[in-house]
CSV table of C-alpha atoms and ligand atoms in Angstrom, one decimal:
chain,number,residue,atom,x,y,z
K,1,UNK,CA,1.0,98.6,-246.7
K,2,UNK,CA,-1.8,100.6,-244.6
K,3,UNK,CA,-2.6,99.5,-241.9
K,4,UNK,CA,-6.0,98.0,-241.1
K,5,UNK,CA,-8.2,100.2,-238.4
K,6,UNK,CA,-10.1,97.2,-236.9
K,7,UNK,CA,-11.0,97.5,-233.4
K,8,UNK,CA,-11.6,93.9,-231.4
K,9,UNK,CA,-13.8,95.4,-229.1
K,10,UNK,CA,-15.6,97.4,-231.4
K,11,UNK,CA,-18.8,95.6,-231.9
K,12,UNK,CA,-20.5,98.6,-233.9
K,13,UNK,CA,-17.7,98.3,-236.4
K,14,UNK,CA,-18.0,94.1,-236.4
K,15,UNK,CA,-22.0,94.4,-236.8
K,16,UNK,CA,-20.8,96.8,-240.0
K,17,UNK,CA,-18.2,94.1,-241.3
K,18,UNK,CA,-20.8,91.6,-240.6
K,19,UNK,CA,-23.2,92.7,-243.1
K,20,UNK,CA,-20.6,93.8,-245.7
K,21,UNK,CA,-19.1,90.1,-245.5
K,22,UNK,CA,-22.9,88.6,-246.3
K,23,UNK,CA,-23.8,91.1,-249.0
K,24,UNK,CA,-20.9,91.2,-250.8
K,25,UNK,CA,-18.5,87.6,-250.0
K,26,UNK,CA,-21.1,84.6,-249.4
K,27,UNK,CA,-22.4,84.9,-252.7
K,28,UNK,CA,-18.6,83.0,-253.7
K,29,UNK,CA,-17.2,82.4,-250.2
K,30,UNK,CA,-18.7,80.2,-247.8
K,31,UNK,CA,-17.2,80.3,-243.7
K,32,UNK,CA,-18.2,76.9,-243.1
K,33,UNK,CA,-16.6,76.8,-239.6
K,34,UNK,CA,-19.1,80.4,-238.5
K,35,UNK,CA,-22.5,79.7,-237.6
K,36,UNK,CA,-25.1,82.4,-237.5
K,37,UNK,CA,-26.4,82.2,-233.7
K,38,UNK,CA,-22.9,82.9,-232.9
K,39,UNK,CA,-22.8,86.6,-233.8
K,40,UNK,CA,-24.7,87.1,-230.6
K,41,UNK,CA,-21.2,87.5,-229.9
K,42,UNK,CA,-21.4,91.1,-231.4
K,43,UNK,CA,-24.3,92.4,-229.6
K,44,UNK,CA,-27.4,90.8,-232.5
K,45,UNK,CA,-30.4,89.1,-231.1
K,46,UNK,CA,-31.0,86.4,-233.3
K,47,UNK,CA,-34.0,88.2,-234.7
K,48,UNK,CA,-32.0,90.7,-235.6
K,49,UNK,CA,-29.5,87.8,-237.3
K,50,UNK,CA,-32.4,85.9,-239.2
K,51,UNK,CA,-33.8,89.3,-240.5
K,52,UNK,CA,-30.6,91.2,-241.9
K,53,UNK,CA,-28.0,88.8,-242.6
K,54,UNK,CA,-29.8,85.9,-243.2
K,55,UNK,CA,-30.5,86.0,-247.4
K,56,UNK,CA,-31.4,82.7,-248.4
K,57,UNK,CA,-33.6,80.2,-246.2
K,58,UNK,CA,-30.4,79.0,-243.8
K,59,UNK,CA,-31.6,78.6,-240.2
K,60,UNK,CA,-30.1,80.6,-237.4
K,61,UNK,CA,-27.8,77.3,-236.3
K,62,UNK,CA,-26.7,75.9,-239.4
K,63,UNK,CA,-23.2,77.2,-240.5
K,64,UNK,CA,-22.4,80.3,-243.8
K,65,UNK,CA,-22.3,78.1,-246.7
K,66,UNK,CA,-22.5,79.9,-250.3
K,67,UNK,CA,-24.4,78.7,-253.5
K,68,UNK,CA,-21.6,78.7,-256.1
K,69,UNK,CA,-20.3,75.2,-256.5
K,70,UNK,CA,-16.5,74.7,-256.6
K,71,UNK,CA,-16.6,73.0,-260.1
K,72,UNK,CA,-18.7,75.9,-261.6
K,73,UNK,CA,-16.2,78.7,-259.6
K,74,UNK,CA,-13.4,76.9,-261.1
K,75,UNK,CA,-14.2,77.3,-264.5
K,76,UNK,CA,-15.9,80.7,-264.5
K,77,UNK,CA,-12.8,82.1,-262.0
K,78,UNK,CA,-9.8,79.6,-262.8
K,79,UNK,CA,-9.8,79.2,-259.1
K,80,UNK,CA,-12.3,77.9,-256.6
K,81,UNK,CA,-13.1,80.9,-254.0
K,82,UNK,CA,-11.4,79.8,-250.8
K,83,UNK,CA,-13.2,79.3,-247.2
K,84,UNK,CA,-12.8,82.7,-245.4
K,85,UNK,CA,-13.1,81.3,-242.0
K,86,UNK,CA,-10.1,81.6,-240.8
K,87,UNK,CA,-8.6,83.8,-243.5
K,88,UNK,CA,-7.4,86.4,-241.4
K,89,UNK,CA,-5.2,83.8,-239.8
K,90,UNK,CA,-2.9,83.2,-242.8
K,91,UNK,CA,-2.8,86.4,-244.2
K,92,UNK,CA,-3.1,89.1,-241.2
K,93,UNK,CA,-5.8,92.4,-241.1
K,94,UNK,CA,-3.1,94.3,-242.9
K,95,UNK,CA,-3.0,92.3,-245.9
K,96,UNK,CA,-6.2,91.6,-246.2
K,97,UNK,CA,-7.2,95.6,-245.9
K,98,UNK,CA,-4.3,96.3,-248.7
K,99,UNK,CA,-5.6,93.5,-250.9
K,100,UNK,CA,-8.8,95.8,-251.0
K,101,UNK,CA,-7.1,98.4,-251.9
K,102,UNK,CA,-4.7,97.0,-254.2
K,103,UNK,CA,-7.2,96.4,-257.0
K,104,UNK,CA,-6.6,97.7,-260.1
K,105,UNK,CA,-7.8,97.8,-263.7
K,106,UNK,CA,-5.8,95.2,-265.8
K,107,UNK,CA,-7.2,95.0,-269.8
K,108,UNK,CA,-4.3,92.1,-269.9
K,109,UNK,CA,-6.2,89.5,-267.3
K,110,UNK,CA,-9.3,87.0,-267.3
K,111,UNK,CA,-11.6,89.0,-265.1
K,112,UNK,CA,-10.3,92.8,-266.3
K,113,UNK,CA,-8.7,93.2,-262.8
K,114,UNK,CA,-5.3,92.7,-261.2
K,115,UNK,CA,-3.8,93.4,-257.8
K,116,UNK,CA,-0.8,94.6,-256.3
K,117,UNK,CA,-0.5,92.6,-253.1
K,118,UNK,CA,-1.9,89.1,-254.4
K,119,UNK,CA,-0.8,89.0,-258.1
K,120,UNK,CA,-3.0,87.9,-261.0
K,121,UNK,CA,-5.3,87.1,-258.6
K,122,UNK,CA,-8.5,84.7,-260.1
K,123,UNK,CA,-11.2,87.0,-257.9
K,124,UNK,CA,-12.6,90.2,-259.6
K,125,UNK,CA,-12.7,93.8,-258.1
K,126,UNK,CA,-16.3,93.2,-256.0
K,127,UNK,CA,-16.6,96.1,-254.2
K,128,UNK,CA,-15.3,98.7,-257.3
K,129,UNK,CA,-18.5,100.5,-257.6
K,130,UNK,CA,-17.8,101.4,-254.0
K,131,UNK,CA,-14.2,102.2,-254.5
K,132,UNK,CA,-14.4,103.4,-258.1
K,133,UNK,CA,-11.8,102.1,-260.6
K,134,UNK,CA,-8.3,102.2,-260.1
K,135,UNK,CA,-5.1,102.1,-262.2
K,136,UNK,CA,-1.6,101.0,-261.5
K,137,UNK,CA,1.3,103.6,-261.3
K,138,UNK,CA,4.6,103.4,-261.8
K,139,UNK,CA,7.3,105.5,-261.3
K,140,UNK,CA,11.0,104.6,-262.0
K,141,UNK,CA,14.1,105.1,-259.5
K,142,UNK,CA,18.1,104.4,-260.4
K,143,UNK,CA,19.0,102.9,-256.8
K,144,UNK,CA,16.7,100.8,-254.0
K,145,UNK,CA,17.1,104.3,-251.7
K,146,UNK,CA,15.6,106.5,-253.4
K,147,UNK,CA,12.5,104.0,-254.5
K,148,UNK,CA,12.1,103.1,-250.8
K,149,UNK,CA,12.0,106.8,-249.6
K,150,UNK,CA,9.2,106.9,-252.8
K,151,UNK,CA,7.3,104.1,-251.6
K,152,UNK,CA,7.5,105.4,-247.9
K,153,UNK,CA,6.8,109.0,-248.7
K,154,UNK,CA,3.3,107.6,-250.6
K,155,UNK,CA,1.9,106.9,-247.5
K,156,UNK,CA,-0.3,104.3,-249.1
K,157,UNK,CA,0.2,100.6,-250.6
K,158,UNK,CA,3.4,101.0,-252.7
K,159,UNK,CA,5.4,97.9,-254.1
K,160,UNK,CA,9.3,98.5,-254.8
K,161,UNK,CA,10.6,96.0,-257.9
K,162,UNK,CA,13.5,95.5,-259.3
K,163,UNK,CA,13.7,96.2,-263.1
K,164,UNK,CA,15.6,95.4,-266.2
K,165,UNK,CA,18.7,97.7,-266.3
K,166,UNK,CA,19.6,98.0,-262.3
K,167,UNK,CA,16.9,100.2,-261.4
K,168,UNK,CA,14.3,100.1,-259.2
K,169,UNK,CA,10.4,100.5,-260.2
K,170,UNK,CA,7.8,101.8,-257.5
K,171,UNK,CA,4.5,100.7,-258.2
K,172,UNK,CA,1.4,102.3,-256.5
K,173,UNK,CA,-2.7,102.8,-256.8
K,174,UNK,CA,-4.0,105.7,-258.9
K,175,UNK,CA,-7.7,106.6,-258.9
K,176,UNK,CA,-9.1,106.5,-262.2
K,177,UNK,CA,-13.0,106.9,-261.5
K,178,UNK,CA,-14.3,108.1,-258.8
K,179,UNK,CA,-16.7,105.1,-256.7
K,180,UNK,CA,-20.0,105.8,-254.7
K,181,UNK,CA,-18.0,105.9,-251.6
K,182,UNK,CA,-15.1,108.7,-250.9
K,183,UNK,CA,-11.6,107.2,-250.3
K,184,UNK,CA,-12.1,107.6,-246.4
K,185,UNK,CA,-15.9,106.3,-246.7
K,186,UNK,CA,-14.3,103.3,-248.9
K,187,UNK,CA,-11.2,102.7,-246.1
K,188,UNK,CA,-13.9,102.6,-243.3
K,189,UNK,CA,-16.0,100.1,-245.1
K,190,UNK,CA,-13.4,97.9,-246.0
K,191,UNK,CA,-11.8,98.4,-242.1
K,192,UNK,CA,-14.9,96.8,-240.9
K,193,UNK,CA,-15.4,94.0,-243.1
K,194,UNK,CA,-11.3,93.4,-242.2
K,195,UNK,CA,-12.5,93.4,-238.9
K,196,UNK,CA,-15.1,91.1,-238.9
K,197,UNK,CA,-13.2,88.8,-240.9
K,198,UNK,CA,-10.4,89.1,-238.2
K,199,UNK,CA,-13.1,88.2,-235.4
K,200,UNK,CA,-14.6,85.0,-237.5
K,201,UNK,CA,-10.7,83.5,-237.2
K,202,UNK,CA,-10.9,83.5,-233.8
K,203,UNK,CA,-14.4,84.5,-232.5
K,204,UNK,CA,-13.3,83.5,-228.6
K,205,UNK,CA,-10.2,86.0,-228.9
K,206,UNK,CA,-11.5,88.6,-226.5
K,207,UNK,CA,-12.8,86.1,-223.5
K,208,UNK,CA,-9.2,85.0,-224.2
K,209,UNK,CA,-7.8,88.0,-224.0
K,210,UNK,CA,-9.6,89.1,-220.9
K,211,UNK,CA,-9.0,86.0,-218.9
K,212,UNK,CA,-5.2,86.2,-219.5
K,213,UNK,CA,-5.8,89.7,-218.1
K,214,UNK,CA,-7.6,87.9,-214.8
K,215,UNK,CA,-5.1,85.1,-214.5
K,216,UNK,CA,-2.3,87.4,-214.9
K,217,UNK,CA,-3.4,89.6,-211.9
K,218,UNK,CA,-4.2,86.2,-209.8
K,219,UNK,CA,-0.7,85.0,-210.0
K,220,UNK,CA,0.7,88.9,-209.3
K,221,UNK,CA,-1.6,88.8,-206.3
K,222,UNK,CA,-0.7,85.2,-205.4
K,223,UNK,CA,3.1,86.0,-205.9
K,224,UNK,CA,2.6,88.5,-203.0
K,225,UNK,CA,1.4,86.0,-200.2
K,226,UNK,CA,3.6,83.1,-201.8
K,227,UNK,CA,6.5,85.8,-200.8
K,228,UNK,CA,5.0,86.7,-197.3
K,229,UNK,CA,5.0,83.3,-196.9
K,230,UNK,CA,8.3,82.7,-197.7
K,231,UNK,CA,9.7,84.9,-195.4
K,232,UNK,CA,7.8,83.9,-192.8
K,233,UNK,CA,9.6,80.2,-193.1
K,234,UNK,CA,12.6,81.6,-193.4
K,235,UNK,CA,12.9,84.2,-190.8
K,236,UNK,CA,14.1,81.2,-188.0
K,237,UNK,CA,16.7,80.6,-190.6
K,238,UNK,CA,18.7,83.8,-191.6
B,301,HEC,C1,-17.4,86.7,-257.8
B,301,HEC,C2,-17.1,85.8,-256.8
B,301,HEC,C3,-16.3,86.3,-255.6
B,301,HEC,C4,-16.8,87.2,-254.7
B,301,HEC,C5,-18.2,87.9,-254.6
B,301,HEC,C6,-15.8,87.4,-253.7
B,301,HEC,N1,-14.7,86.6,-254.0
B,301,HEC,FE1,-13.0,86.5,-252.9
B,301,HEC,N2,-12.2,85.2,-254.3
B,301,HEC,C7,-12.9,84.7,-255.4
B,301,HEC,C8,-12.0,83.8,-256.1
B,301,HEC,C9,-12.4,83.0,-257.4
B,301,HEC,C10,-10.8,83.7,-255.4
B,301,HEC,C11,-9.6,82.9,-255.7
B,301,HEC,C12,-8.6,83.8,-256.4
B,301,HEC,C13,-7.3,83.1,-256.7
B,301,HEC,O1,-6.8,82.2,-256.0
B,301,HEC,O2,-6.6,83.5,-257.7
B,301,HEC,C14,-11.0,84.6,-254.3
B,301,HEC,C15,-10.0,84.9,-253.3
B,301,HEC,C16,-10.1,85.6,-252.2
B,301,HEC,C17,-9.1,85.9,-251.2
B,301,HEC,C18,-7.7,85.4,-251.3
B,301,HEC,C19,-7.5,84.1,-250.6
B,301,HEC,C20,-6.1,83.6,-250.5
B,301,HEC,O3,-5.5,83.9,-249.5
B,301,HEC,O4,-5.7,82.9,-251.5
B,301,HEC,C21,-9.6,86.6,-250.2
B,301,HEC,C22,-9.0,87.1,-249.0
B,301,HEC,C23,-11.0,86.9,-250.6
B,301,HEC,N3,-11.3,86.3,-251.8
B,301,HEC,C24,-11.9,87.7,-249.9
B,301,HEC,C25,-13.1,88.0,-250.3
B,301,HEC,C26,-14.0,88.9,-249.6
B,301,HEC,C27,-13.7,89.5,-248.2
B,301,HEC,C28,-15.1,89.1,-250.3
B,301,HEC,C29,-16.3,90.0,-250.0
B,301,HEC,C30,-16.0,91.5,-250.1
B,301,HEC,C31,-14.9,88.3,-251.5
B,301,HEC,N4,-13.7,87.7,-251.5
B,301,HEC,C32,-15.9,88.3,-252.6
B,301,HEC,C33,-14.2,85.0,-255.8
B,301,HEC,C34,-15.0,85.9,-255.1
């Protein structure tokens, strides 16, 4: 797999990921544990909040719902469209960056789309008039070596397979079309929606992060008097 560029601390690149999540997920997926007001966390005013990622008539407190019932996304999708609150706890940035870029045209499946890191998945290609179309590639290899020096040498998402007969199959993305987006424009955009989706699974991580930082230094500061201390008690002894 690639792995995904998100940055934490990157608030430009969450902002980005932000609107790519409400243009193009909460039309199926709802994040029922996000509330709006709390992207102040990235730098928005709520003004800002209520007038570009606000689309239907939600207030600024209530939580990202979506419109599609699960009943209805069952039957049109064979699958309901999971919460994505805390997706990026279960299956990690890197997954979730590959599984955009694992898409690929499949004439054999329900929706006309397959994908190499969650197969036969029930979710269609959303973003392919950004990516363009994609198809899968596969090369064959006689021992696991060689495939994994294959895979490894692609530089991209490559899955290695066993296959009938004691060989090993490599399979990998191929462009096909050409999207609106270049590959690197493509990687970026899906980067900061991996982002933001990393953020929404834990939006306190960085006050986390930078208080361990504080309490860390406390006890390294405190360790130096508690030692002074100490051999100050002890001096009568030795
Ligand atoms: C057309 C409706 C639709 C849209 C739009 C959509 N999804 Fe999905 N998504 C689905 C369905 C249906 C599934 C369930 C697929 C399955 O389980 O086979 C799914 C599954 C997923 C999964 C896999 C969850 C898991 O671990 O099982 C992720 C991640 C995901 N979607 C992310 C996104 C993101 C991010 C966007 C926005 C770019 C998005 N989806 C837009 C319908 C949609």
């Amino acid at each position: 797999m690639e792995p995904a560029p998100g940055h934490r601390l990157d608030d430009a690149s969450l902002q980005r990921g932000a609107r790519n999540f409400v243009n193009y997920c909460l039309g199926c997926h709802s994040a029922r544990f996000m509330r709006y007001n709390r992207l102040t966390d990235l730098g928005l005013t709520e003004d800002q909040i209520r007038d570009n990622l606000i689309l239907g008539d939600a207030k600024i407190g209530d939580v990202m719902t979506t419109a599609m019932r699960p009943a209805d996304a069952r039957v049109w999708f064979g699958a309901p469209p999971p919460d994505l609150s805390v997706i990026a706890r279960v299956r990690g940035a890197d997954w979730l960056y590959n599984y955009f870029l694992g898409y690929y045209r499949d004439p054999g499946s329900a929706t006309g789309w397959n994908n190499l890191v969650f197969p036969n998945v029930g979710m269609p290609h959303v973003l392919w008039e950004l990516s363009g179309t994609n198809r899968l590639a596969t090369a064959e290899f006689a021992d696991h070596e060689a495939a994994a020096a294959a895979a490894i040498a692609n530089k991209s998402l490559a899955l290695v397979e066993p296959i009938p007969g004691g060989k090993y199959a490599v399979r990998t993305i191929a462009n096909e079309t050409p999207g609106s987006m270049t590959p690197v424009e493509y990687r970026a955009f899906v980067g900061d929606l991996v982002n933001y989706l990393e953020y929404m699974g834990e939006p306190i991580r960085n006050k986390r992060i930078s208080l361990g930082i504080i309490v860390l230094m406390f006890l390294g500061v405190l360790f130096f008097f508690a030692y002074w201390l100490k051999r100050e008690y002890w001096k009568d002894v030795h």
